[in-house]
PDB file of C-alpha atoms in Angstrom:
ATOM      1  CA  UNK A   1       0.000   0.000   0.000  1.00 72.00           C
ATOM      2  CA  UNK A   2       2.891   2.330   0.743  1.00 74.00           C
ATOM      3  CA  UNK A   3       4.351   1.838  -2.731  1.00 72.00           C
ATOM      4  CA  UNK A   4       1.027   2.546  -4.414  1.00 75.00           C
ATOM      5  CA  UNK A   5       0.534   5.635  -2.254  1.00 77.00           C
ATOM      6  CA  UNK A   6       3.915   6.967  -3.331  1.00 72.00           C
ATOM      7  CA  UNK A   7       3.128   6.234  -6.964  1.00 75.00           C
ATOM      8  CA  UNK A   8      -0.247   7.964  -6.702  1.00 74.00           C
ATOM      9  CA  UNK A   9       1.002  10.962  -4.746  1.00 74.00           C
ATOM     10  CA  UNK A  10       4.127  11.397  -6.853  1.00 72.00           C
ATOM     11  CA  UNK A  11       2.174  11.139 -10.096  1.00 70.00           C
ATOM     12  CA  UNK A  12       4.818   8.818 -11.499  1.00 73.00           C
ATOM     13  CA  UNK A  13       2.331   6.827 -13.565  1.00 73.00           C
ATOM     14  CA  UNK A  14      -0.346   8.455 -15.686  1.00 73.00           C
ATOM     15  CA  UNK A  15      -3.356   6.490 -14.522  1.00 74.00           C
ATOM     16  CA  UNK A  16      -5.619   8.438 -16.861  1.00 73.00           C
ATOM     17  CA  UNK A  17      -3.972   6.743 -19.835  1.00 78.00           C
ATOM     18  CA  UNK A  18      -4.247   3.324 -18.203  1.00 77.00           C
ATOM     19  CA  UNK A  19      -7.912   3.980 -17.565  1.00 76.00           C
ATOM     20  CA  UNK A  20      -8.453   5.286 -21.097  1.00 80.00           C
ATOM     21  CA  UNK A  21      -7.080   2.099 -22.661  1.00 85.00           C
ATOM     22  CA  UNK A  22      -8.752  -0.179 -20.090  1.00 82.00           C
ATOM     23  CA  UNK A  23      -5.415  -1.498 -18.913  1.00 82.00           C
ATOM     24  CA  UNK A  24      -6.019  -4.296 -16.387  1.00 84.00           C
ATOM     25  CA  UNK A  25      -3.227  -3.053 -14.118  1.00 80.00           C
ATOM     26  CA  UNK A  26      -5.509  -0.234 -12.974  1.00 82.00           C
ATOM     27  CA  UNK A  27      -7.555  -2.820 -11.076  1.00 85.00           C
ATOM     28  CA  UNK A  28      -4.628  -3.384  -8.703  1.00 85.00           C
ATOM     29  CA  UNK A  29      -5.046   0.120  -7.304  1.00 84.00           C
ATOM     30  CA  UNK A  30      -8.804  -0.348  -6.928  1.00 85.00           C
ATOM     31  CA  UNK A  31      -8.217  -3.686  -5.194  1.00 90.00           C
ATOM     32  CA  UNK A  32      -5.881  -2.057  -2.697  1.00 89.00           C
ATOM     33  CA  UNK A  33      -8.552   0.522  -1.921  1.00 89.00           C
ATOM     34  CA  UNK A  34     -11.059  -2.282  -1.342  1.00 91.00           C
ATOM     35  CA  UNK A  35      -8.573  -3.978   0.978  1.00 91.00           C
ATOM     36  CA  UNK A  36      -8.003  -0.713   2.866  1.00 90.00           C
ATOM     37  CA  UNK A  37     -11.744  -0.204   3.301  1.00 91.00           C
ATOM     38  CA  UNK A  38     -12.146  -3.758   4.578  1.00 92.00           C
ATOM     39  CA  UNK A  39      -9.839  -3.117   7.548  1.00 91.00           C
ATOM     40  CA  UNK A  40     -11.901  -2.854  10.747  1.00 91.00           C
ATOM     41  CA  UNK A  41     -11.718   0.565  12.383  1.00 88.00           C
ATOM     42  CA  UNK A  42     -10.744  -1.023  15.686  1.00 86.00           C
ATOM     43  CA  UNK A  43      -7.616  -2.427  14.034  1.00 88.00           C
ATOM     44  CA  UNK A  44      -6.605   1.026  12.854  1.00 84.00           C
ATOM     45  CA  UNK A  45      -6.660   2.235  16.440  1.00 81.00           C
ATOM     46  CA  UNK A  46      -4.582  -0.715  17.636  1.00 87.00           C
ATOM     47  CA  UNK A  47      -1.915  -0.495  14.929  1.00 88.00           C
ATOM     48  CA  UNK A  48      -0.634   3.067  14.411  1.00 84.00           C
ATOM     49  CA  UNK A  49       1.629   2.067  11.509  1.00 87.00           C
ATOM     50  CA  UNK A  50      -1.371   0.674   9.674  1.00 87.00           C
ATOM     51  CA  UNK A  51      -3.205   3.928  10.288  1.00 86.00           C
ATOM     52  CA  UNK A  52      -0.230   5.926   9.011  1.00 86.00           C
ATOM     53  CA  UNK A  53      -0.328   3.925   5.781  1.00 87.00           C
ATOM     54  CA  UNK A  54      -4.057   3.715   5.108  1.00 89.00           C
ATOM     55  CA  UNK A  55      -5.039   7.368   5.429  1.00 88.00           C
ATOM     56  CA  UNK A  56      -2.367   8.804   3.105  1.00 87.00           C
ATOM     57  CA  UNK A  57      -3.146   6.103   0.524  1.00 88.00           C
ATOM     58  CA  UNK A  58      -6.841   6.948   0.551  1.00 88.00           C
ATOM     59  CA  UNK A  59      -6.026  10.643   0.288  1.00 86.00           C
ATOM     60  CA  UNK A  60      -3.784  10.030  -2.742  1.00 86.00           C
ATOM     61  CA  UNK A  61      -6.419   7.743  -4.275  1.00 86.00           C
ATOM     62  CA  UNK A  62      -9.165  10.340  -3.922  1.00 84.00           C
ATOM     63  CA  UNK A  63      -6.973  13.005  -5.533  1.00 83.00           C
ATOM     64  CA  UNK A  64      -5.915  10.802  -8.452  1.00 82.00           C
ATOM     65  CA  UNK A  65      -9.237   9.045  -9.093  1.00 83.00           C
ATOM     66  CA  UNK A  66     -11.840  11.753  -8.587  1.00 83.00           C
ATOM     67  CA  UNK A  67     -14.357  10.298 -11.035  1.00 81.00           C
ATOM     68  CA  UNK A  68     -14.135   6.804  -9.511  1.00 82.00           C
ATOM     69  CA  UNK A  69     -14.540   8.355  -6.076  1.00 80.00           C
ATOM     70  CA  UNK A  70     -17.726  10.102  -7.214  1.00 83.00           C
ATOM     71  CA  UNK A  71     -19.091   6.862  -8.696  1.00 85.00           C
ATOM     72  CA  UNK A  72     -18.652   4.674  -5.601  1.00 87.00           C
ATOM     73  CA  UNK A  73     -21.554   2.431  -4.722  1.00 89.00           C
ATOM     74  CA  UNK A  74     -23.373   2.992  -1.433  1.00 91.00           C
ATOM     75  CA  UNK A  75     -21.468   0.344   0.523  1.00 91.00           C
ATOM     76  CA  UNK A  76     -18.041   1.634  -0.470  1.00 90.00           C
ATOM     77  CA  UNK A  77     -19.079   5.251   0.066  1.00 90.00           C
ATOM     78  CA  UNK A  78     -20.433   4.409   3.533  1.00 91.00           C
ATOM     79  CA  UNK A  79     -17.198   2.597   4.449  1.00 90.00           C
ATOM     80  CA  UNK A  80     -15.159   5.568   3.241  1.00 89.00           C
ATOM     81  CA  UNK A  81     -17.209   8.100   5.190  1.00 90.00           C
ATOM     82  CA  UNK A  82     -16.928   5.941   8.319  1.00 90.00           C
ATOM     83  CA  UNK A  83     -13.166   5.887   7.813  1.00 89.00           C
ATOM     84  CA  UNK A  84     -13.073   9.676   7.414  1.00 87.00           C
ATOM     85  CA  UNK A  85     -15.188  10.069  10.541  1.00 89.00           C
ATOM     86  CA  UNK A  86     -12.834   7.780  12.451  1.00 88.00           C
ATOM     87  CA  UNK A  87      -9.862   9.780  11.215  1.00 84.00           C
ATOM     88  CA  UNK A  88     -11.352  13.042  12.417  1.00 85.00           C
ATOM     89  CA  UNK A  89     -12.377  11.745  15.827  1.00 86.00           C
ATOM     90  CA  UNK A  90      -9.836   9.099  16.824  1.00 79.00           C
ATOM     91  CA  UNK A  91      -6.786   9.333  14.619  1.00 63.00           C
ATOM     92  CA  UNK A  92      -3.397   9.503  16.303  1.00 59.00           C
ATOM     93  CA  UNK A  93      -1.839  11.038  13.208  1.00 54.00           C
ATOM     94  CA  UNK A  94      -4.042  14.137  13.485  1.00 52.00           C
ATOM     95  CA  UNK A  95      -3.184  14.877  17.136  1.00 51.00           C
TER      96      UNK A  95
END
């Protein structure tokens, strides 16, 4: 997840082109987001290093994939908003 966050944040790869040509490698990034959203919020509180990796990845994902972010289904959107709420209330990285 850390490597993908650095790739997304550093804009090393033009994901717009991969998306335009329906390159299957783009699904790896979406799969990592699904894995990040599947992590229970209680685990984020117990493992600060996990928290320090997940939140920057999701931030970089939302910046790079704005249209995908806007087209999330209800379940994924609810999980993401719960994660944002957790980050604002309980996150150690924000204190």
